[in-house]
Amino acid sequence: MTSSKLPEFILLSELIEKLKDKEYYRTFAKTLLMTVMPENPVPGDDQLVKEMFLYFINDKQLKIYSQGIEVEFEDIDNVFAALGNESATISAQMVNRDNDIFVKVKDLKKLYANKCIVLPNSLFINKTSAIKP
Protein backbone atom coordinates (compact mmCIF):
# COMPACT_ATOMS: atom_id res chain seq x y z
CA MET A 1 0.00 0.00 0.00
CA THR A 2 1.35 3.41 -0.85
CA SER A 3 1.76 6.12 1.75
CA SER A 4 -0.90 8.22 -0.01
CA LYS A 5 -3.47 5.64 1.19
CA LEU A 6 -2.45 6.06 4.83
CA PRO A 7 -4.52 8.26 7.13
CA GLU A 8 -3.17 11.68 7.98
CA PHE A 9 -3.65 11.20 11.74
CA ILE A 10 -3.71 8.30 14.17
CA LEU A 11 -4.94 8.19 17.74
CA LEU A 12 -2.00 8.11 20.11
CA SER A 13 -3.79 5.57 22.31
CA GLU A 14 -4.39 3.31 19.30
CA LEU A 15 -0.75 3.46 18.29
CA ILE A 16 0.41 2.68 21.83
CA GLU A 17 -2.04 -0.21 22.03
CA LYS A 18 -0.69 -1.68 18.78
CA LEU A 19 2.95 -1.42 19.87
CA LYS A 20 2.97 -2.06 23.61
CA ASP A 21 3.08 -5.86 23.44
CA LYS A 22 5.70 -6.10 20.70
CA GLU A 23 9.12 -6.95 22.08
CA TYR A 24 10.95 -4.89 19.46
CA TYR A 25 9.25 -1.63 20.50
CA ARG A 26 9.43 -2.37 24.22
CA THR A 27 13.17 -3.00 23.92
CA PHE A 28 13.66 0.20 21.95
CA ALA A 29 11.60 2.16 24.49
CA LYS A 30 13.45 0.69 27.45
CA THR A 31 16.85 1.46 25.92
CA LEU A 32 15.79 5.00 25.04
CA LEU A 33 14.36 5.73 28.49
CA MET A 34 17.37 4.28 30.29
CA THR A 35 19.63 6.45 28.12
CA VAL A 36 17.79 9.78 28.24
CA MET A 37 16.45 9.53 31.80
CA PRO A 38 18.86 7.32 33.74
CA GLU A 39 17.78 8.89 37.03
CA ASN A 40 14.18 7.66 36.63
CA PRO A 41 13.13 4.10 37.35
CA VAL A 42 12.33 2.09 34.23
CA PRO A 43 8.56 1.66 33.87
CA GLY A 44 6.97 -1.77 33.67
CA ASP A 45 6.72 -3.51 30.31
CA ASP A 46 3.10 -2.46 29.88
CA GLN A 47 4.05 1.24 30.22
CA LEU A 48 7.30 1.37 28.24
CA VAL A 49 5.84 2.39 24.88
CA LYS A 50 3.56 4.99 26.43
CA GLU A 51 6.46 6.53 28.35
CA MET A 52 8.55 6.56 25.19
CA PHE A 53 5.87 8.59 23.40
CA LEU A 54 5.53 10.92 26.38
CA TYR A 55 9.26 11.52 26.16
CA PHE A 56 9.10 12.24 22.41
CA ILE A 57 6.20 14.66 22.93
CA ASN A 58 7.75 16.38 25.94
CA ASP A 59 11.07 16.70 24.09
CA LYS A 60 9.24 18.29 21.11
CA GLN A 61 10.26 15.50 18.77
CA LEU A 62 6.61 14.65 18.09
CA LYS A 63 3.68 17.05 17.77
CA ILE A 64 0.29 16.22 19.22
CA TYR A 65 -3.15 17.37 18.13
CA SER A 66 -6.46 17.66 19.93
CA GLN A 67 -9.74 19.01 18.65
CA GLY A 68 -8.10 19.65 15.29
CA ILE A 69 -5.36 21.94 16.59
CA GLU A 70 -1.73 21.42 17.47
CA VAL A 71 -1.31 21.27 21.23
CA GLU A 72 1.88 21.94 23.13
CA PHE A 73 2.69 19.34 25.76
CA GLU A 74 2.84 22.10 28.38
CA ASP A 75 -0.66 23.27 27.43
CA ILE A 76 -2.41 19.92 27.56
CA ASP A 77 -3.95 20.69 30.97
CA ASN A 78 -5.38 23.97 29.65
CA VAL A 79 -6.81 22.29 26.57
CA PHE A 80 -8.69 19.72 28.58
CA ALA A 81 -9.77 22.27 31.20
CA ALA A 82 -11.22 24.43 28.40
CA LEU A 83 -13.14 21.39 27.21
CA GLY A 84 -14.75 21.11 30.64
CA ASN A 85 -12.63 18.30 32.04
CA GLU A 86 -11.13 18.33 35.49
CA SER A 87 -7.57 19.59 35.70
CA ALA A 88 -4.90 17.00 36.40
CA THR A 89 -1.21 16.53 35.97
CA ILE A 90 0.14 16.31 32.45
CA SER A 91 0.94 12.61 32.82
CA ALA A 92 -2.53 11.89 34.14
CA GLN A 93 -4.06 13.85 31.27
CA MET A 94 -2.08 11.82 28.76
CA VAL A 95 -3.11 8.58 30.43
CA ASN A 96 -6.77 9.49 30.90
CA ARG A 97 -7.42 11.61 27.83
CA ASP A 98 -5.23 10.02 25.18
CA ASN A 99 -8.32 9.06 23.18
CA ASP A 100 -8.50 12.77 22.31
CA ILE A 101 -4.85 13.08 21.29
CA PHE A 102 -3.68 12.43 17.75
CA VAL A 103 -0.33 12.38 16.01
CA LYS A 104 0.41 12.79 12.32
CA VAL A 105 1.49 9.63 10.56
CA LYS A 106 3.99 11.71 8.55
CA ASP A 107 5.55 12.99 11.81
CA LEU A 108 5.79 9.44 13.16
CA LYS A 109 7.54 8.22 10.05
CA LYS A 110 10.01 11.12 10.23
CA LEU A 111 10.61 10.57 13.94
CA TYR A 112 11.22 6.89 13.54
CA ALA A 113 13.35 7.32 10.42
CA ASN A 114 15.60 9.58 12.49
CA LYS A 115 15.71 7.02 15.30
CA CYS A 116 16.43 4.08 12.95
CA ILE A 117 13.34 2.15 13.97
CA VAL A 118 10.76 0.79 11.55
CA LEU A 119 7.03 1.42 11.70
CA PRO A 120 5.38 -0.57 8.93
CA ASN A 121 2.42 0.97 7.10
CA SER A 122 0.24 -1.89 8.36
CA LEU A 123 0.32 -0.29 11.83
CA PHE A 124 -1.56 2.71 10.49
CA ILE A 125 -4.29 0.92 8.57
CA ASN A 126 -7.39 0.73 10.70
CA LYS A 127 -10.89 2.17 10.60
CA THR A 128 -10.36 4.37 13.65
CA SER A 129 -7.03 5.65 12.36
CA ALA A 130 -8.79 7.64 9.69
CA ILE A 131 -10.59 9.78 12.28
CA LYS A 132 -9.63 13.41 11.99
CA PRO A 133 -8.66 15.12 15.22
CSV table of C-alpha atoms in Angstrom, one decimal:
chain,number,residue,atom,x,y,z
A,1,MET,CA,0.0,0.0,0.0
A,2,THR,CA,1.4,3.4,-0.9
A,3,SER,CA,1.8,6.1,1.7
A,4,SER,CA,-0.9,8.2,0.0
A,5,LYS,CA,-3.5,5.6,1.2
A,6,LEU,CA,-2.5,6.1,4.8
A,7,PRO,CA,-4.5,8.3,7.1
A,8,GLU,CA,-3.2,11.7,8.0
A,9,PHE,CA,-3.7,11.2,11.7
A,10,ILE,CA,-3.7,8.3,14.2
A,11,LEU,CA,-4.9,8.2,17.7
A,12,LEU,CA,-2.0,8.1,20.1
A,13,SER,CA,-3.8,5.6,22.3
A,14,GLU,CA,-4.4,3.3,19.3
A,15,LEU,CA,-0.7,3.5,18.3
A,16,ILE,CA,0.4,2.7,21.8
A,17,GLU,CA,-2.0,-0.2,22.0
A,18,LYS,CA,-0.7,-1.7,18.8
A,19,LEU,CA,3.0,-1.4,19.9
A,20,LYS,CA,3.0,-2.1,23.6
A,21,ASP,CA,3.1,-5.9,23.4
A,22,LYS,CA,5.7,-6.1,20.7
A,23,GLU,CA,9.1,-6.9,22.1
A,24,TYR,CA,11.0,-4.9,19.5
A,25,TYR,CA,9.3,-1.6,20.5
A,26,ARG,CA,9.4,-2.4,24.2
A,27,THR,CA,13.2,-3.0,23.9
A,28,PHE,CA,13.7,0.2,21.9
A,29,ALA,CA,11.6,2.2,24.5
A,30,LYS,CA,13.4,0.7,27.5
A,31,THR,CA,16.8,1.5,25.9
A,32,LEU,CA,15.8,5.0,25.0
A,33,LEU,CA,14.4,5.7,28.5
A,34,MET,CA,17.4,4.3,30.3
A,35,THR,CA,19.6,6.4,28.1
A,36,VAL,CA,17.8,9.8,28.2
A,37,MET,CA,16.5,9.5,31.8
A,38,PRO,CA,18.9,7.3,33.7
A,39,GLU,CA,17.8,8.9,37.0
A,40,ASN,CA,14.2,7.7,36.6
A,41,PRO,CA,13.1,4.1,37.4
A,42,VAL,CA,12.3,2.1,34.2
A,43,PRO,CA,8.6,1.7,33.9
A,44,GLY,CA,7.0,-1.8,33.7
A,45,ASP,CA,6.7,-3.5,30.3
A,46,ASP,CA,3.1,-2.5,29.9
A,47,GLN,CA,4.0,1.2,30.2
A,48,LEU,CA,7.3,1.4,28.2
A,49,VAL,CA,5.8,2.4,24.9
A,50,LYS,CA,3.6,5.0,26.4
A,51,GLU,CA,6.5,6.5,28.4
A,52,MET,CA,8.6,6.6,25.2
A,53,PHE,CA,5.9,8.6,23.4
A,54,LEU,CA,5.5,10.9,26.4
A,55,TYR,CA,9.3,11.5,26.2
A,56,PHE,CA,9.1,12.2,22.4
A,57,ILE,CA,6.2,14.7,22.9
A,58,ASN,CA,7.7,16.4,25.9
A,59,ASP,CA,11.1,16.7,24.1
A,60,LYS,CA,9.2,18.3,21.1
A,61,GLN,CA,10.3,15.5,18.8
A,62,LEU,CA,6.6,14.6,18.1
A,63,LYS,CA,3.7,17.0,17.8
A,64,ILE,CA,0.3,16.2,19.2
A,65,TYR,CA,-3.2,17.4,18.1
A,66,SER,CA,-6.5,17.7,19.9
A,67,GLN,CA,-9.7,19.0,18.6
A,68,GLY,CA,-8.1,19.6,15.3
A,69,ILE,CA,-5.4,21.9,16.6
A,70,GLU,CA,-1.7,21.4,17.5
A,71,VAL,CA,-1.3,21.3,21.2
A,72,GLU,CA,1.9,21.9,23.1
A,73,PHE,CA,2.7,19.3,25.8
A,74,GLU,CA,2.8,22.1,28.4
A,75,ASP,CA,-0.7,23.3,27.4
A,76,ILE,CA,-2.4,19.9,27.6
A,77,ASP,CA,-4.0,20.7,31.0
A,78,ASN,CA,-5.4,24.0,29.7
A,79,VAL,CA,-6.8,22.3,26.6
A,80,PHE,CA,-8.7,19.7,28.6
A,81,ALA,CA,-9.8,22.3,31.2
A,82,ALA,CA,-11.2,24.4,28.4
A,83,LEU,CA,-13.1,21.4,27.2
A,84,GLY,CA,-14.7,21.1,30.6
A,85,ASN,CA,-12.6,18.3,32.0
A,86,GLU,CA,-11.1,18.3,35.5
A,87,SER,CA,-7.6,19.6,35.7
A,88,ALA,CA,-4.9,17.0,36.4
A,89,THR,CA,-1.2,16.5,36.0
A,90,ILE,CA,0.1,16.3,32.5
A,91,SER,CA,0.9,12.6,32.8
A,92,ALA,CA,-2.5,11.9,34.1
A,93,GLN,CA,-4.1,13.8,31.3
A,94,MET,CA,-2.1,11.8,28.8
A,95,VAL,CA,-3.1,8.6,30.4
A,96,ASN,CA,-6.8,9.5,30.9
A,97,ARG,CA,-7.4,11.6,27.8
A,98,ASP,CA,-5.2,10.0,25.2
A,99,ASN,CA,-8.3,9.1,23.2
A,100,ASP,CA,-8.5,12.8,22.3
A,101,ILE,CA,-4.9,13.1,21.3
A,102,PHE,CA,-3.7,12.4,17.8
A,103,VAL,CA,-0.3,12.4,16.0
A,104,LYS,CA,0.4,12.8,12.3
A,105,VAL,CA,1.5,9.6,10.6
A,106,LYS,CA,4.0,11.7,8.6
A,107,ASP,CA,5.5,13.0,11.8
A,108,LEU,CA,5.8,9.4,13.2
A,109,LYS,CA,7.5,8.2,10.0
A,110,LYS,CA,10.0,11.1,10.2
A,111,LEU,CA,10.6,10.6,13.9
A,112,TYR,CA,11.2,6.9,13.5
A,113,ALA,CA,13.3,7.3,10.4
A,114,ASN,CA,15.6,9.6,12.5
A,115,LYS,CA,15.7,7.0,15.3
A,116,CYS,CA,16.4,4.1,13.0
A,117,ILE,CA,13.3,2.1,14.0
A,118,VAL,CA,10.8,0.8,11.6
A,119,LEU,CA,7.0,1.4,11.7
A,120,PRO,CA,5.4,-0.6,8.9
A,121,ASN,CA,2.4,1.0,7.1
A,122,SER,CA,0.2,-1.9,8.4
A,123,LEU,CA,0.3,-0.3,11.8
A,124,PHE,CA,-1.6,2.7,10.5
A,125,ILE,CA,-4.3,0.9,8.6
A,126,ASN,CA,-7.4,0.7,10.7
A,127,LYS,CA,-10.9,2.2,10.6
A,128,THR,CA,-10.4,4.4,13.6
A,129,SER,CA,-7.0,5.7,12.4
A,130,ALA,CA,-8.8,7.6,9.7
A,131,ILE,CA,-10.6,9.8,12.3
A,132,LYS,CA,-9.6,13.4,12.0
A,133,PRO,CA,-8.7,15.1,15.2
